[in-house]
Amino acid sequence: MIIFQDISKIYCIGSEKVCALSHANLHIYPGEFVSIIGPSGSGKSTMMNIMGCLDTADKGQYLLDGLSVKDCTEQELTRIRSQKIGFIFQSFNLIGNMTAEENVELPLIYQKLPAKERKERVHDALERVRLYERRSHKPGQLSGGQQQRIAIARAMASQPSLYLADEPTGNLDSATGYQIMEIFHALHNRGNTIVLITHDETVAAQADRSIRIKDGYMTEVSI
């Protein structure tokens, strides 16, 4: 599903050049659960942004389901991001003045799905994260763990084949983080591909395969 071929990404900070990724090669198969582990500033988020078609590589080729991303138009990339990829972030990225139900539904409105289908998808997603009874609550009325579950439900509602999760347990206590990981395991068991970025060794070890990244360089980890 995901192929990185000699991917490099360099940022210019003032007069200094910082290599966020250096000649990265990676192959993730459909249905795999892969963790990417590394400290802050190691290149993890850059890798996720390229995988999620939010950023482009300076060198190399990225193939997503056999499609060369650099050859896509911006309209095609928007469609890929909205339909194929489910994004889950450490900071939840919920809209504070909207209810849980409205937050989950919003991407479906952008996709121009019929109202009946939107309602069914939102109901199913909130049930799967066990928060349908909190559907009328706004983010400020929910705990951090509940907000993350709503964020996962929002990703679920678009029915993507690929989930990209950037430090999804990073702001949560260990017990709540365990609940979040249970949801990812359930998604994986349903055949979804999951790439989970983390600095936590315990979280990374729950994946089928783990890749360590440091200073822009990647190595496979035995787990």
Coordinates of C-alpha atoms in Angstrom, one line a residue:
M1 CA 0.0 0.0 0.0
I2 CA 2.8 2.4 0.9
I3 CA 6.2 2.5 -0.8
F4 CA 8.9 5.0 -0.1
Q5 CA 11.8 4.9 -2.6
D6 CA 14.8 6.9 -1.5
I7 CA 12.7 9.6 0.0
S8 CA 14.5 12.7 1.3
K9 CA 13.1 15.9 2.8
I10 CA 15.2 19.0 3.7
Y11 CA 14.0 22.1 5.4
C12 CA 15.8 25.5 5.4
I13 CA 15.8 27.2 8.7
G14 CA 17.5 30.5 8.2
S15 CA 20.8 29.7 6.6
E16 CA 20.8 26.2 8.0
K17 CA 19.6 23.1 6.1
V18 CA 18.0 20.4 8.3
C19 CA 17.5 16.9 6.8
A20 CA 14.2 15.7 8.2
L21 CA 14.3 12.4 6.1
S22 CA 17.4 11.0 4.4
H23 CA 17.1 8.4 1.7
A24 CA 14.2 6.6 3.4
N25 CA 13.0 3.3 1.9
L26 CA 9.8 1.7 3.3
H27 CA 7.2 -0.8 2.2
I28 CA 4.0 -1.2 4.2
Y29 CA 1.5 -3.9 2.9
P30 CA -2.3 -3.6 3.0
G31 CA -3.7 -4.6 6.4
E32 CA -0.4 -4.2 8.3
F33 CA -0.1 -2.4 11.7
V34 CA 3.2 -0.6 11.7
S35 CA 4.6 1.7 14.4
I36 CA 7.2 4.4 13.7
I37 CA 9.1 5.3 16.8
G38 CA 11.6 8.0 17.5
P39 CA 12.3 11.0 19.7
S40 CA 11.0 14.5 19.1
G41 CA 12.6 16.1 16.0
S42 CA 13.6 12.7 14.6
G43 CA 11.5 13.0 11.4
K44 CA 8.4 11.1 12.4
S45 CA 5.9 13.8 11.7
T46 CA 7.6 14.7 8.4
M47 CA 7.2 11.0 7.4
M48 CA 3.5 11.1 8.3
N49 CA 2.9 14.3 6.4
I50 CA 4.4 12.8 3.3
M51 CA 2.4 9.5 3.8
G52 CA -0.7 11.6 4.3
C53 CA -0.1 13.7 1.1
L54 CA 0.1 16.8 3.3
D55 CA 3.7 17.4 2.2
T56 CA 5.9 16.3 -0.7
A57 CA 9.4 14.8 -0.7
D58 CA 12.3 16.8 -2.2
K59 CA 13.8 13.6 -3.6
G60 CA 12.6 10.1 -4.2
Q61 CA 9.2 8.6 -5.0
Y62 CA 6.1 7.9 -2.9
L63 CA 3.7 5.3 -4.2
L64 CA 0.3 5.0 -2.5
D65 CA -1.7 2.0 -3.7
G66 CA 0.5 2.0 -6.8
L67 CA -0.1 5.7 -7.5
S68 CA 2.8 8.1 -7.8
V69 CA 1.7 10.9 -5.5
K70 CA 4.0 13.5 -7.1
D71 CA 2.0 13.1 -10.3
C72 CA -1.3 13.9 -8.7
T73 CA -3.1 17.2 -9.1
E74 CA -4.1 19.1 -5.9
Q75 CA -7.7 18.0 -6.5
E76 CA -6.7 14.4 -6.7
L77 CA -4.7 14.8 -3.5
T78 CA -7.7 16.3 -1.7
R79 CA -9.8 13.3 -2.7
I80 CA -7.1 10.9 -1.5
R81 CA -6.9 12.6 1.8
S82 CA -10.6 12.8 2.4
Q83 CA -11.5 9.3 1.2
K84 CA -8.5 7.0 1.5
I85 CA -6.8 8.3 4.7
G86 CA -8.0 8.7 8.2
F87 CA -5.9 11.2 10.2
I88 CA -5.7 11.0 14.0
F89 CA -3.6 13.6 15.9
Q90 CA -2.2 14.0 19.4
S91 CA -4.1 17.3 19.8
F92 CA -7.4 15.8 18.6
N93 CA -8.1 18.8 16.3
L94 CA -11.8 19.0 17.2
I95 CA -13.8 22.1 16.6
G96 CA -14.7 23.5 20.0
N97 CA -18.1 25.0 19.2
M98 CA -19.5 21.9 17.5
T99 CA -20.9 18.8 19.2
A100 CA -19.2 15.4 19.0
E101 CA -21.8 14.4 16.4
E102 CA -21.2 17.5 14.3
N103 CA -17.4 17.0 14.5
V104 CA -17.7 13.5 13.2
E105 CA -20.1 14.5 10.5
L106 CA -18.1 17.5 9.1
P107 CA -15.7 15.6 6.8
L108 CA -18.8 13.8 5.3
I109 CA -20.4 17.1 4.5
Y110 CA -17.2 18.1 2.6
Q111 CA -17.5 14.8 0.7
K112 CA -21.1 15.8 -0.2
L113 CA -22.6 12.5 1.1
P114 CA -26.4 12.4 1.4
A115 CA -27.8 13.4 4.8
K116 CA -29.2 9.9 5.4
E117 CA -25.8 8.2 4.8
R118 CA -24.0 10.8 6.9
K119 CA -26.3 10.1 9.8
E120 CA -25.8 6.3 9.6
R121 CA -22.1 6.6 9.4
V122 CA -21.9 9.0 12.3
H123 CA -24.1 6.8 14.4
D124 CA -22.0 3.7 13.6
A125 CA -18.7 5.5 14.3
L126 CA -19.8 6.9 17.6
E127 CA -21.2 3.5 18.7
R128 CA -17.9 1.8 17.8
V129 CA -15.9 4.1 20.1
R130 CA -18.7 3.8 22.7
L131 CA -19.6 7.5 22.8
Y132 CA -22.9 7.7 21.1
E133 CA -24.6 8.7 24.3
R134 CA -22.2 11.8 24.4
R135 CA -23.0 12.8 20.9
S136 CA -24.5 16.2 22.0
H137 CA -21.5 17.2 24.1
K138 CA -18.9 19.7 22.9
P139 CA -15.2 18.9 23.2
G140 CA -14.8 21.1 26.3
Q141 CA -17.4 18.8 28.1
L142 CA -15.4 15.7 27.3
S143 CA -12.2 14.2 28.9
G144 CA -9.0 14.0 26.8
G145 CA -9.6 10.3 26.2
Q146 CA -13.2 10.9 25.1
Q147 CA -12.0 13.7 22.7
Q148 CA -9.5 11.3 21.2
R149 CA -12.2 8.7 20.7
I150 CA -14.3 11.3 19.0
A151 CA -11.4 12.1 16.7
I152 CA -11.0 8.4 15.9
A153 CA -14.7 8.2 15.2
R154 CA -14.4 11.2 12.8
A155 CA -11.7 9.3 10.9
M156 CA -13.8 6.1 10.9
A157 CA -16.8 7.8 9.4
S158 CA -15.0 8.4 6.1
Q159 CA -14.3 4.6 6.0
P160 CA -10.7 5.0 5.0
S161 CA -8.4 2.0 4.2
L162 CA -5.4 3.7 5.8
Y163 CA -5.2 5.3 9.3
L164 CA -2.3 7.6 10.1
A165 CA -2.1 8.3 13.9
D166 CA 0.5 10.8 15.2
E167 CA 1.1 10.3 18.9
P168 CA -2.6 9.4 19.6
T169 CA -1.8 8.5 23.2
G170 CA 0.7 11.2 23.8
N171 CA -1.6 13.5 25.9
L172 CA -3.3 10.7 27.8
D173 CA -2.7 8.7 30.9
S174 CA -1.7 5.1 30.6
A175 CA -5.1 3.6 31.3
T176 CA -6.8 5.9 28.8
G177 CA -4.0 5.2 26.3
Y178 CA -4.7 1.5 26.6
Q179 CA -8.4 2.1 25.7
I180 CA -7.3 4.0 22.6
M181 CA -5.0 1.2 21.5
E182 CA -7.8 -1.2 21.9
I183 CA -9.7 0.7 19.2
F184 CA -6.7 0.6 16.9
H185 CA -6.5 -3.1 17.3
A186 CA -10.2 -3.4 16.5
L187 CA -9.6 -1.3 13.3
H188 CA -6.7 -3.5 12.4
N189 CA -8.7 -6.7 12.9
R190 CA -11.3 -5.3 10.4
G191 CA -8.5 -5.2 7.8
N192 CA -7.4 -1.6 7.9
T193 CA -3.8 -0.5 7.5
I194 CA -2.5 1.4 10.5
V195 CA 0.6 3.5 10.7
L196 CA 1.1 4.8 14.3
I197 CA 3.8 7.3 15.1
T198 CA 4.9 7.4 18.7
H199 CA 7.9 8.0 21.1
D200 CA 6.5 5.4 23.5
E201 CA 8.3 2.0 23.3
T202 CA 5.3 0.2 24.9
V203 CA 2.9 1.6 22.4
A204 CA 5.2 0.9 19.5
A205 CA 5.6 -2.8 20.6
Q206 CA 1.9 -3.4 20.1
A207 CA 2.2 -3.2 16.3
D208 CA 3.0 -6.1 14.0
R209 CA 6.2 -4.3 12.9
S210 CA 8.2 -1.4 14.2
I211 CA 10.5 1.1 12.5
R212 CA 12.8 3.4 14.4
I213 CA 13.7 6.8 13.0
K214 CA 16.5 9.0 14.3
D215 CA 17.9 12.1 12.7
G216 CA 16.0 11.3 9.5
Y217 CA 17.4 7.8 9.2
M218 CA 15.2 4.7 9.4
T219 CA 16.0 1.2 10.7
E220 CA 13.7 -1.8 11.2
V221 CA 13.2 -2.9 14.8
S222 CA 12.8 -6.5 16.0
I223 CA 9.8 -6.8 18.3

